[in-house]
Every structure is written in structure tokens, then in C-alpha cells.
Coordinates of C-alpha atoms and ligand atoms in Angstrom, one line a residue:
M1 CA -37.0 17.0 14.4
H2 CA -36.7 13.6 16.0
K3 CA -33.1 12.4 16.4
I4 CA -32.1 9.3 14.5
N5 CA -28.9 9.2 16.4
W6 CA -26.5 9.1 13.5
K7 CA -23.0 9.4 14.8
F8 CA -20.9 10.1 11.7
D9 CA -17.1 10.3 12.0
N10 CA -15.8 10.4 8.5
T11 CA -12.2 9.4 8.1
Y12 CA -12.0 8.3 4.5
S13 CA -13.0 11.7 3.3
K14 CA -9.9 13.1 4.9
L15 CA -7.7 11.1 2.7
S16 CA -6.3 12.9 -0.3
E17 CA -8.0 13.5 -3.6
T18 CA -6.5 10.4 -5.3
F19 CA -8.7 8.2 -3.1
R20 CA -12.1 9.7 -3.9
E21 CA -14.4 12.2 -5.5
F22 CA -16.8 14.3 -3.5
V23 CA -20.2 13.9 -5.2
K24 CA -23.8 14.0 -4.1
P25 CA -26.5 11.4 -4.8
T26 CA -28.7 12.5 -7.7
P27 CA -32.1 13.2 -6.3
V28 CA -34.8 10.8 -7.5
H29 CA -38.3 11.5 -8.7
N30 CA -40.6 9.6 -6.3
P31 CA -38.8 7.6 -3.6
E32 CA -40.8 4.9 -1.8
I33 CA -39.4 2.6 0.8
V34 CA -39.8 -1.0 -0.1
I35 CA -38.0 -2.8 2.7
F36 CA -36.3 -1.6 5.9
N37 CA -34.1 -3.6 8.2
H38 CA -35.3 -2.6 11.7
E39 CA -33.2 -5.2 13.4
L40 CA -30.0 -4.0 11.8
A41 CA -30.9 -0.4 12.6
K42 CA -31.2 -1.4 16.2
E43 CA -27.8 -3.1 16.1
L44 CA -26.4 0.1 14.8
N45 CA -28.0 2.0 17.6
L46 CA -30.1 4.0 15.1
D47 CA -33.6 5.0 16.0
F48 CA -36.1 5.3 13.2
S49 CA -39.1 4.6 15.4
K50 CA -40.5 8.1 15.0
I51 CA -39.7 8.4 11.3
D52 CA -42.6 7.8 8.9
N53 CA -42.2 6.0 5.6
R54 CA -42.2 9.2 3.7
E55 CA -39.2 10.4 5.6
L56 CA -37.5 7.0 5.4
S57 CA -37.9 7.1 1.7
K58 CA -36.3 10.5 1.4
I59 CA -33.3 9.5 3.6
F60 CA -32.5 6.2 1.9
S61 CA -32.9 7.5 -1.6
G62 CA -30.4 10.2 -0.9
N63 CA -33.0 13.0 -1.5
S64 CA -32.6 14.1 2.1
L65 CA -29.0 13.9 3.5
P66 CA -28.2 13.8 7.2
K67 CA -26.4 17.0 8.3
E68 CA -23.0 15.5 9.0
T69 CA -22.5 13.8 5.7
K70 CA -20.1 14.7 3.0
T71 CA -20.9 12.1 0.4
L72 CA -18.1 10.6 -1.8
A73 CA -17.4 8.0 -4.4
Q74 CA -14.4 5.9 -3.8
A75 CA -11.7 5.2 -6.4
Y76 CA -10.6 1.7 -7.0
A77 CA -9.4 -0.6 -9.7
G78 CA -9.9 -4.3 -10.4
H79 CA -9.0 -7.4 -12.3
Q80 CA -12.4 -8.3 -13.8
F81 CA -12.2 -11.9 -15.1
G82 CA -8.5 -11.4 -15.1
H83 CA -8.3 -8.1 -16.9
F84 CA -7.1 -5.0 -15.2
T85 CA -9.4 -1.9 -15.3
M86 CA -9.5 1.4 -13.4
L87 CA -13.0 1.6 -11.8
G88 CA -14.4 3.3 -8.8
D89 CA -17.9 3.8 -7.4
G90 CA -19.8 4.3 -10.6
R91 CA -23.2 4.2 -9.0
A92 CA -22.7 4.5 -5.3
V93 CA -21.8 7.1 -2.7
L94 CA -20.6 6.8 0.8
L95 CA -22.9 8.7 3.2
G96 CA -20.3 8.4 5.9
E97 CA -18.9 6.3 8.7
H98 CA -21.3 5.7 11.5
L99 CA -20.2 4.7 15.0
D100 CA -22.4 2.5 17.1
N101 CA -22.4 2.7 20.9
K102 CA -19.4 0.5 21.1
K103 CA -17.5 2.7 18.6
N104 CA -17.7 0.0 15.9
R105 CA -17.3 1.8 12.6
Y106 CA -19.7 1.2 9.7
D107 CA -19.7 2.6 6.1
I108 CA -23.2 3.6 5.2
Q109 CA -23.4 3.5 1.4
L110 CA -26.1 4.2 -1.1
K111 CA -25.9 1.9 -4.1
G112 CA -27.7 3.0 -7.3
S113 CA -27.5 6.7 -6.3
G114 CA -26.6 8.3 -9.6
R115 CA -23.6 9.0 -11.8
T116 CA -20.1 9.9 -10.6
S117 CA -16.9 10.6 -12.4
F118 CA -16.2 6.8 -12.2
S119 CA -19.5 5.8 -14.0
R120 CA -17.8 5.3 -17.4
G121 CA -20.7 4.5 -19.7
G122 CA -23.2 3.5 -17.0
D123 CA -26.3 5.4 -15.8
G124 CA -25.3 5.3 -12.1
R125 CA -28.5 3.5 -11.3
A126 CA -29.6 0.0 -10.1
A127 CA -32.8 -2.0 -10.7
L128 CA -35.2 -3.2 -8.0
G129 CA -34.7 -7.0 -8.5
P130 CA -30.9 -7.1 -8.1
M131 CA -31.1 -4.7 -5.1
L132 CA -33.7 -6.9 -3.3
R133 CA -31.6 -9.9 -4.2
E134 CA -28.5 -8.4 -2.6
Y135 CA -30.6 -7.5 0.5
M136 CA -31.9 -11.0 0.8
I137 CA -28.7 -13.0 0.2
S138 CA -26.5 -10.7 2.3
E139 CA -28.9 -11.0 5.2
A140 CA -29.0 -14.8 4.7
I141 CA -25.1 -14.9 4.7
N142 CA -25.1 -12.9 7.9
A143 CA -27.5 -15.3 9.6
L144 CA -25.2 -18.1 8.5
N145 CA -22.6 -16.4 10.7
I146 CA -20.4 -15.6 7.7
P147 CA -18.8 -12.1 7.6
T148 CA -20.6 -9.9 5.1
T149 CA -21.8 -6.4 4.3
R150 CA -25.4 -5.9 5.5
S151 CA -28.4 -4.3 3.9
L152 CA -30.3 -1.6 5.7
A153 CA -32.9 -0.5 3.2
V154 CA -34.2 -0.7 -0.4
V155 CA -36.1 2.3 -1.8
K156 CA -37.8 2.4 -5.2
T157 CA -36.9 5.6 -7.0
G158 CA -40.1 6.0 -9.0
E159 CA -37.9 6.2 -12.1
K160 CA -37.3 3.5 -14.7
V161 CA -33.8 2.2 -15.6
V162 CA -33.0 1.0 -19.1
R163 CA -31.6 -2.5 -19.2
E164 CA -32.6 -5.2 -21.7
N165 CA -36.1 -4.1 -20.6
L166 CA -37.4 -1.1 -18.7
L167 CA -37.1 -1.9 -15.1
E168 CA -38.1 -0.3 -11.8
G169 CA -35.2 1.8 -10.4
A170 CA -34.0 1.3 -6.8
I171 CA -31.4 2.2 -4.3
L172 CA -29.9 -0.2 -1.7
T173 CA -28.3 1.1 1.6
R174 CA -25.3 -1.1 2.2
V175 CA -23.6 -1.3 5.6
A176 CA -20.0 -2.5 5.6
S177 CA -17.1 -2.5 8.0
S178 CA -15.4 -0.6 5.1
H179 CA -15.4 -0.6 1.3
I180 CA -11.6 -1.0 1.0
R181 CA -11.0 -3.7 -1.5
V182 CA -8.0 -5.4 -3.1
G183 CA -8.9 -3.1 -6.0
T184 CA -8.5 0.0 -3.8
F185 CA -4.8 -1.0 -3.3
Q186 CA -4.5 -1.7 -7.0
F187 CA -5.8 1.8 -7.9
I188 CA -3.4 3.5 -5.6
A189 CA -0.5 1.3 -6.6
A190 CA -1.2 2.0 -10.3
K191 CA -0.7 5.7 -9.5
Q192 CA 2.9 4.8 -8.4
N193 CA 3.0 7.2 -5.4
I194 CA 4.5 5.2 -2.6
E195 CA 3.4 7.8 0.0
N196 CA -0.2 7.0 -0.9
I197 CA 0.3 3.3 -0.7
N198 CA 1.8 3.8 2.7
T199 CA -1.2 6.0 3.7
L200 CA -3.6 3.2 2.6
V201 CA -1.7 0.5 4.5
N202 CA -1.7 2.6 7.7
Y203 CA -5.4 3.5 7.2
T204 CA -6.3 -0.1 6.7
I205 CA -4.4 -1.3 9.7
R206 CA -5.9 1.3 12.0
R207 CA -9.4 0.4 10.8
H208 CA -9.3 -3.4 10.4
Y209 CA -6.1 -4.7 12.0
P210 CA -5.4 -2.5 14.9
E211 CA -3.3 -5.2 16.5
L212 CA -0.6 -4.4 13.9
I213 CA -0.4 -0.7 14.7
S214 CA 2.9 -1.0 16.4
S215 CA 4.3 -3.7 14.1
K216 CA 7.8 -3.1 12.7
F217 CA 6.8 -4.9 9.4
K218 CA 3.4 -3.4 8.8
A219 CA 3.0 -4.3 5.1
Y220 CA 4.2 -7.9 5.6
D221 CA 2.0 -8.4 8.6
L222 CA -0.9 -6.9 6.9
L223 CA -0.5 -9.3 4.0
N224 CA -0.3 -12.2 6.4
S225 CA -3.5 -11.1 8.2
V226 CA -5.5 -10.5 5.0
I227 CA -4.5 -14.0 3.7
E228 CA -5.8 -15.4 7.0
K229 CA -9.1 -13.5 6.8
Q230 CA -9.8 -14.2 3.1
C231 CA -9.0 -17.9 3.6
S232 CA -11.5 -18.1 6.5
L233 CA -14.1 -16.4 4.4
V234 CA -13.8 -18.7 1.4
I235 CA -13.8 -21.7 3.8
N236 CA -17.1 -20.5 5.1
W237 CA -18.5 -20.2 1.6
M238 CA -17.4 -23.8 0.9
R239 CA -19.0 -24.9 4.1
V240 CA -22.5 -23.7 3.1
G241 CA -22.2 -24.2 -0.7
F242 CA -22.1 -20.5 -1.6
I243 CA -20.9 -19.4 -5.0
H244 CA -20.0 -15.7 -5.1
G245 CA -20.0 -15.7 -8.8
V246 CA -17.9 -12.6 -9.5
M247 CA -14.7 -12.7 -7.4
N248 CA -13.0 -9.9 -9.3
T249 CA -10.4 -8.1 -7.2
D250 CA -12.7 -5.1 -6.8
N251 CA -15.2 -7.4 -5.1
M252 CA -12.8 -8.7 -2.5
S253 CA -13.0 -6.7 0.7
I254 CA -9.8 -6.3 2.7
S255 CA -11.8 -6.7 5.9
G256 CA -12.7 -10.2 4.9
E257 CA -16.4 -9.6 4.5
T258 CA -18.4 -11.0 1.6
I259 CA -19.1 -8.0 -0.7
D260 CA -21.0 -7.3 -3.9
Y261 CA -23.8 -9.7 -4.4
G262 CA -24.4 -9.9 -8.1
P263 CA -24.8 -13.3 -9.7
C264 CA -24.2 -15.3 -6.5
A265 CA -26.2 -18.3 -5.6
F266 CA -26.2 -21.5 -3.5
M267 CA -25.3 -24.9 -4.9
D268 CA -28.0 -27.5 -4.6
H269 CA -26.7 -30.9 -5.8
Y270 CA -23.0 -31.2 -5.2
D271 CA -20.8 -30.6 -8.2
P272 CA -17.5 -28.8 -7.7
K273 CA -17.8 -27.3 -11.2
T274 CA -21.1 -25.5 -10.5
V275 CA -21.4 -22.1 -12.1
F276 CA -24.6 -20.1 -12.1
S277 CA -23.4 -16.8 -13.6
S278 CA -24.4 -16.4 -17.2
I279 CA -21.2 -14.4 -18.0
D280 CA -18.8 -16.8 -16.4
K281 CA -18.4 -18.9 -19.5
L282 CA -15.1 -20.5 -18.5
G283 CA -16.1 -21.3 -15.0
R284 CA -13.4 -19.0 -13.5
Y285 CA -15.5 -18.5 -10.4
A286 CA -17.0 -22.0 -10.2
F287 CA -17.5 -23.5 -6.7
S288 CA -14.2 -25.4 -6.5
N289 CA -12.3 -22.6 -8.1
Q290 CA -13.1 -20.2 -5.3
P291 CA -10.1 -21.1 -3.2
P292 CA -7.5 -20.8 -6.0
I293 CA -9.1 -17.5 -7.1
T294 CA -8.8 -16.2 -3.6
K295 CA -5.1 -17.0 -3.7
W296 CA -4.8 -15.3 -7.1
N297 CA -6.5 -12.2 -5.8
L298 CA -4.3 -12.2 -2.7
A299 CA -1.3 -12.3 -5.0
R300 CA -2.6 -9.1 -6.8
F301 CA -2.9 -7.5 -3.3
A302 CA 0.6 -8.5 -2.4
E303 CA 2.0 -6.9 -5.6
C304 CA 0.6 -3.6 -4.6
I305 CA 2.4 -3.4 -1.3
I306 CA 5.8 -5.0 -2.4
P307 CA 7.6 -1.6 -2.2
L308 CA 6.6 -1.4 1.5
I309 CA 7.6 -5.0 2.4
D310 CA 11.3 -4.4 2.0
K311 CA 13.6 -1.9 0.4
S312 CA 15.2 -4.7 -1.6
E313 CA 12.6 -5.5 -4.2
D314 CA 13.9 -9.0 -4.7
Y315 CA 13.8 -9.8 -1.0
A316 CA 10.3 -8.3 -0.8
I317 CA 9.1 -10.4 -3.6
K318 CA 10.5 -13.5 -2.0
L319 CA 8.8 -12.7 1.3
A320 CA 5.5 -12.1 -0.3
T321 CA 5.7 -15.1 -2.5
D322 CA 6.4 -17.4 0.4
L323 CA 3.3 -16.1 2.2
I324 CA 1.1 -16.4 -0.8
D325 CA 2.4 -19.9 -1.6
N326 CA 1.5 -20.9 1.9
F327 CA -2.1 -20.2 1.2
Q328 CA -2.6 -23.7 0.0
N329 CA -1.4 -25.2 3.3
I330 CA -3.5 -22.9 5.4
Y331 CA -6.5 -23.6 3.2
E332 CA -6.2 -27.4 3.3
Y333 CA -5.7 -27.4 7.1
K334 CA -8.7 -25.2 7.7
W335 CA -10.8 -27.0 5.1
L336 CA -10.2 -30.3 6.6
N337 CA -11.2 -29.0 10.0
M338 CA -14.3 -27.4 8.6
M339 CA -15.4 -30.7 7.0
R340 CA -14.7 -32.5 10.2
N341 CA -17.0 -30.1 11.9
K342 CA -19.7 -30.8 9.3
L343 CA -19.4 -34.5 10.0
G344 CA -19.2 -34.0 13.8
L345 CA -15.7 -35.4 14.1
F346 CA -13.4 -34.5 17.0
G347 CA -9.7 -34.9 16.9
E348 CA -7.6 -35.7 13.8
E349 CA -7.2 -39.1 12.2
K350 CA -5.1 -39.8 9.2
K351 CA -8.0 -41.3 7.2
D352 CA -10.3 -38.3 7.7
K353 CA -9.4 -36.8 4.3
N354 CA -10.3 -40.0 2.5
L355 CA -13.6 -40.4 4.4
I356 CA -14.6 -36.8 3.5
N357 CA -13.6 -37.1 -0.1
D358 CA -15.4 -40.4 -0.4
L359 CA -18.6 -38.7 0.7
L360 CA -18.1 -35.8 -1.7
E361 CA -17.4 -38.2 -4.5
W362 CA -20.6 -40.1 -3.7
M363 CA -22.6 -36.9 -3.6
K364 CA -21.2 -35.9 -6.9
K365 CA -21.9 -39.2 -8.5
N366 CA -25.5 -39.3 -7.2
K367 CA -26.3 -35.6 -7.6
A368 CA -27.1 -35.5 -3.9
D369 CA -28.1 -32.2 -2.4
Y370 CA -25.1 -30.7 -0.6
T371 CA -27.1 -29.1 2.3
N372 CA -29.6 -31.9 2.8
T373 CA -27.0 -34.7 2.8
F374 CA -25.4 -33.2 5.9
C375 CA -28.8 -32.6 7.4
H376 CA -29.6 -36.3 6.8
L377 CA -26.4 -37.3 8.7
M378 CA -27.3 -35.1 11.7
G379 CA -30.8 -36.6 11.9
V380 CA -32.9 -34.1 10.0
K381 CA -34.2 -36.9 7.8
S382 CA -35.6 -36.6 4.4
N383 CA -37.6 -39.3 2.6
D384 CA -35.2 -39.2 -0.4
D385 CA -34.5 -42.7 -1.5
I386 CA -31.0 -41.7 -2.4
Y387 CA -30.0 -42.1 1.2
K388 CA -31.1 -45.8 1.2
K389 CA -28.5 -46.7 -1.4
T390 CA -26.2 -49.4 -0.3
D391 CA -23.0 -47.5 -1.1
F392 CA -24.2 -44.6 1.0
L393 CA -25.1 -47.0 3.9
A394 CA -21.6 -48.5 3.6
W395 CA -20.1 -45.0 3.9
I396 CA -22.3 -44.3 7.0
E397 CA -20.7 -47.4 8.6
K398 CA -17.2 -46.0 8.0
W399 CA -18.3 -42.7 9.4
K400 CA -19.8 -44.4 12.5
L401 CA -16.5 -46.2 13.1
R402 CA -14.6 -43.0 12.9
S403 CA -17.1 -41.3 15.2
E404 CA -16.3 -43.9 17.8
L405 CA -12.8 -42.3 18.0
N406 CA -14.4 -39.0 19.0
N407 CA -14.0 -39.8 22.6
S408 CA -17.2 -37.9 23.1
S409 CA -21.0 -38.3 23.2
K410 CA -23.4 -38.5 20.3
E411 CA -25.1 -35.4 21.7
R412 CA -21.9 -33.4 21.4
Q413 CA -21.3 -34.7 17.9
I414 CA -24.8 -33.6 16.8
K415 CA -24.3 -30.3 18.5
L416 CA -21.2 -29.6 16.5
M417 CA -22.9 -30.6 13.3
K418 CA -25.9 -28.4 14.0
I419 CA -23.8 -25.2 14.3
N420 CA -22.0 -26.0 11.1
N421 CA -24.7 -27.4 8.8
P422 CA -27.5 -25.1 7.8
V423 CA -30.9 -26.6 7.4
I424 CA -32.1 -23.6 5.5
I425 CA -30.3 -21.9 2.7
P426 CA -31.8 -19.4 0.1
R427 CA -33.0 -22.0 -2.4
N428 CA -32.6 -20.6 -5.9
H429 CA -36.2 -21.1 -7.0
K430 CA -37.6 -19.6 -3.8
V431 CA -35.4 -16.5 -4.2
E432 CA -36.6 -16.1 -7.8
E433 CA -40.2 -16.7 -6.8
A434 CA -40.0 -14.0 -4.1
L435 CA -38.3 -11.5 -6.4
K436 CA -40.9 -12.0 -9.1
E437 CA -43.7 -11.2 -6.7
A438 CA -41.8 -8.3 -5.2
N439 CA -41.3 -6.8 -8.7
N440 CA -45.0 -6.9 -9.1
G441 CA -45.5 -5.0 -5.9
N442 CA -46.3 -7.9 -3.6
L443 CA -43.8 -8.3 -0.7
N444 CA -45.4 -11.2 1.2
K445 CA -43.2 -13.9 -0.2
I446 CA -39.9 -11.9 0.2
N447 CA -40.8 -11.1 3.8
R448 CA -41.7 -14.6 4.6
L449 CA -38.5 -15.9 3.0
L450 CA -36.4 -13.3 4.9
D451 CA -38.0 -14.4 8.1
I452 CA -37.2 -18.1 7.5
L453 CA -33.6 -17.3 6.5
K454 CA -33.0 -15.7 9.8
K455 CA -32.6 -19.0 11.6
P456 CA -30.7 -21.3 9.2
Y457 CA -29.3 -23.6 11.8
S458 CA -32.4 -24.0 14.0
N459 CA -35.3 -23.8 11.7
Q460 CA -35.8 -27.5 11.6
E461 CA -39.5 -27.6 11.7
I462 CA -39.8 -25.7 8.5
S463 CA -41.6 -27.4 5.7
N464 CA -40.0 -29.2 2.8
E465 CA -41.2 -26.3 0.6
F466 CA -38.2 -24.2 1.8
R467 CA -35.8 -27.1 2.3
L468 CA -35.9 -29.0 -0.9
P469 CA -34.0 -28.0 -4.0
A470 CA -36.0 -27.0 -7.1
P471 CA -37.5 -30.0 -8.9
E472 CA -35.1 -31.0 -11.7
S473 CA -35.8 -29.2 -14.9
K474 CA -34.3 -29.2 -18.3
E475 CA -33.2 -25.6 -18.0
K476 CA -30.1 -24.9 -16.0
Y477 CA -30.4 -22.2 -13.3
Q478 CA -28.7 -19.0 -14.4
T479 CA -28.0 -15.8 -12.6
F480 CA -27.2 -12.4 -14.1
C481 CA -24.8 -9.7 -13.1
G482 CA -26.9 -7.5 -10.8
T483 CA -27.1 -4.1 -12.6
Ligands
AMP1 P1 -19.9 -4.6 -10.2 O1 -20.1 -5.5 -11.3 O2 -21.2 -4.2 -9.5 O3 -18.9 -5.0 -9.2 O4 -19.4 -3.2 -10.8 C1 -18.2 -3.0 -11.4 C2 -18.0 -1.6 -11.8 O5 -18.9 -1.1 -12.6 C3 -18.0 -0.7 -10.5 O6 -17.0 0.3 -10.8 C4 -19.4 -0.1 -10.6 O7 -19.5 1.1 -9.9 C5 -19.6 0.0 -12.1 N1 -21.0 0.0 -12.4 C6 -21.8 -1.1 -12.4 N2 -23.1 -0.8 -12.8 C7 -23.1 0.5 -13.1 C8 -24.1 1.5 -13.6 N3 -25.3 1.1 -13.8 N4 -23.6 2.8 -13.7 C9 -22.4 3.1 -13.5 N5 -21.4 2.3 -13.0 C10 -21.8 1.0 -12.9
MG2 MG1 -18.2 -4.4 -7.5

């Protein structure tokens, strides 16, 4: 048989039983490949060029497992909307860790692959719509240069899943730098075996923070690094108007990748209170709550490793608290710089914060589109009359005055703006339209949208159809937990 070039080197499976359950995917009735990410396969140095669709369908449904695999479901816990629960992969299995030619390590995971001992009441399955949604948005986030898990394939199972309606079943192949979550630490910490926490800290450092291998204060340094990574991630979300929607601690990756695309969506008109998820009644995961929730989740992570930070519990708590409390400062500093980049401002001026907040305030008051307002400023004009308003023009004058302090050319300013402000984001109505057609078996729209989303910063000639927000309607856009 033709060689795909899998290079599995499975390390997680060597951890003790507490961390996982060995379990195989449950074979499916009639697998059929729906979408396959050839570009990603290439990046992973995998070769599917001689594999036909039938074989692809078998592989990415879990019906036919590569030889070197020993599939497993990972154990984890999580605070879901603030409530602690023991969880685990209830509908996913890890095929293994694949190494590319540069020895970068990737988890290859099947999501929707059947029941495991962590399934609780669930059926272990996933529906086609949500899996295609994850595929589309994760690939869009990647193209926006934001750390994320990737999507390699979606396969229809040929079986129905029972939700509110009967839906087409599907399996997504997710590629991640790992699936270690804040919740993984919470699960191990809840078992109160300090040896296991130590193992997980060391494993995480070796895999994600190798610069800390010889640190004398591993747990402390790890906390510091994870704070930094998570902070950068959430700043990136704020930059492009992304709302994750379900930032439970089990959905926060220790590597700092965006993970678990359920009810996520992009904000159109600027409103910090924007929430799309139908179950987020209190707005816990609203746009502007994402930074404080990141900090809250990091505090849950810190709690897990307290015993390893210092022998004296009081002192360990003090050290960890100081780090967590500093999140706010790191965030504000990075946020300000991120917004300066969006406005093409070099250097730091005292009044920058006011200038930025004035713009945001104006956007909120006028329901201006977040993405397109920055596009307008960098010269990708729209005909929207909103940008002719006198208060906006007055703000522009202030911005121009500030820009004069750049000590730099207009070209450099625009260049900076262009790499920070996307022209194209997955517009909610376009995503829904593409999914609706895909559910009916027509993939034209989803393929076209995926293609357009590949170049979010340079696709400036693209028609308004993909650039404008949905026309205002009485109904608020709502997303549902992807199950
Ligand atoms: P999520 O909302 O996708 O982050 O999932 C939260 C938890 O519920 C995880 O432990 C999942 O594995 C589990 N889960 C979600 N959907 C199902 C399902 N259909 N069957 C079994 N477990 C599920
Ligand atoms: Mg999850």
C-alpha cells in the first residue's frame, strides 16, 4: 500500500492510567469524505496524493486505523460556566502524535468518534453542521495568524444523530499542538496525587515550554509563561472581534491555541457586550468579558500547581496571586499596543488611550462595523454614510495629528494597519448560508467561502457580498453549542 508518511511518536499514551483511557473509535456505517484539507496535510508532510476518497473516508472516520496508533480518550475536568465537573473526551479519541519533517509534534484527534468512559449521558457523536463550522472557523482563525487547532478532514458517518432533530452524523479530524487544557490540570489536581501533577508539569514543559526544562522554579515559570501565552491569545481575539463563546476551563489550551469551536462567532457592529451563544444568558463570555475570564481561568490553573510552586503553601499562594494579579497590567499594555497597530501608530503617546477609546465609543454609539471601520481608516473605503458624520471626521483629524508624531511615512503606517486589520472575516450570515447548503449536500458555497477566508488581510478586491455585515434584521444572531 502507498505510504502516507505518518510518523507517530506517542508520548501521552505512556502517561499513567489516571490521564487517559485506551479506547477505539466506534466504526461507522457508511463513511464518506466531505472535505479534506490538502494544504494542511502538506504542511504536516503527509502524502494522500495516491489515496482515493474511499480510503480517505475509512481513515478519517476511524474505520481504518493507521498501524502505529493506540487510540485513547484523555481525562480532564473543567469549570463550565463557573461550575466544576469531571469531564474527559466523551466523543473524541487521539489517534496519536504525528511528527512533521521538522519534528514539530501534532495531536491528530477524531472528534465525534463514538462513546468513551467519559461520555456521561452523551452518544459520543457529532453532527455535520457543527463539525463543518469548526473546520471553517478554525481555518479562518489560522489564516488570521492567530494560534489555533486546525482541521484536517470532515467525514459523514452515514448515520443519523439524535439532537432536537435527526441530523447527519460526522467526524472532524482536529490537529492540535496538544490537547492539554487548564481542565487537564484540574482533573489531575482533583485526584490529589502530587506525583501526577509533577508529571503533568514536566510533560507540559517538555512539550510546549522547553526553554523551562532546566528551570529551578518550574511550576512558577510555567504559570508565568502560560499567563503570557493566554494573554496574547485573547488580545488577538479582541483584535479581530472574535467571540469564543464558551471559555470554560476545559476549552482553554495550555499551549495558547484557540480550541473548541462551538458557539463562537465574529462581532459585526461594535458592542463590548456582544454575546451570540444561546446558552450564555448572563453574558459570562461576552466580547469584553473575554480578558477577565482568561484571568479567572488562569487563576484556576494556578490553583492546581500551588503545591509545586513552593513547599510553604502560604508563600506559594502569594507568589501565584502576584502573578495572576499582574495579568491586568500585561493585558492593558499589550492591548494598547495592539490598538496602536490597528490605527497605524508608532511610538507611545500619553493621549493614545483616549484617542482609541473615543473611536470605540463612537463605534458603539453609531453601531459601526468593527472590521470595516478599521478598513475605512486604512483606505479600503466603503460607501457607508456613517463615515461622513461630522463627529467621525473630527476624530479623524485627531488621529491624523497623532499620526504626524509617527516619525514615519504614510506607507509604513498603512503597511502596519494592513497586517493588523483583516478585510475579510467569516461573516455570520455567510457562514450560516454555506452551512445550510452543505447540509443539503452542496459544497460550492463552503468551498468558495473557505477560499476567500484564506487571505483575510490581502483580499481587498473581494466584493461587498463577503465584506458587509448582514443587513439589520429584527432577529438577533444566535449560535448554539456545537454538538
Ligand atoms: P464541549 O461542550 O464540546 O466542550 O464538551 C464538553 C464535554 O462534553 C466534553 O467532555 C465532551 O467530550 C462532552 N460531550 C459533548 N458532546 C458529547 C456527546 N455527544 N457525547 C459524549 N460526550 C459529549
Ligand atoms: Mg470542550
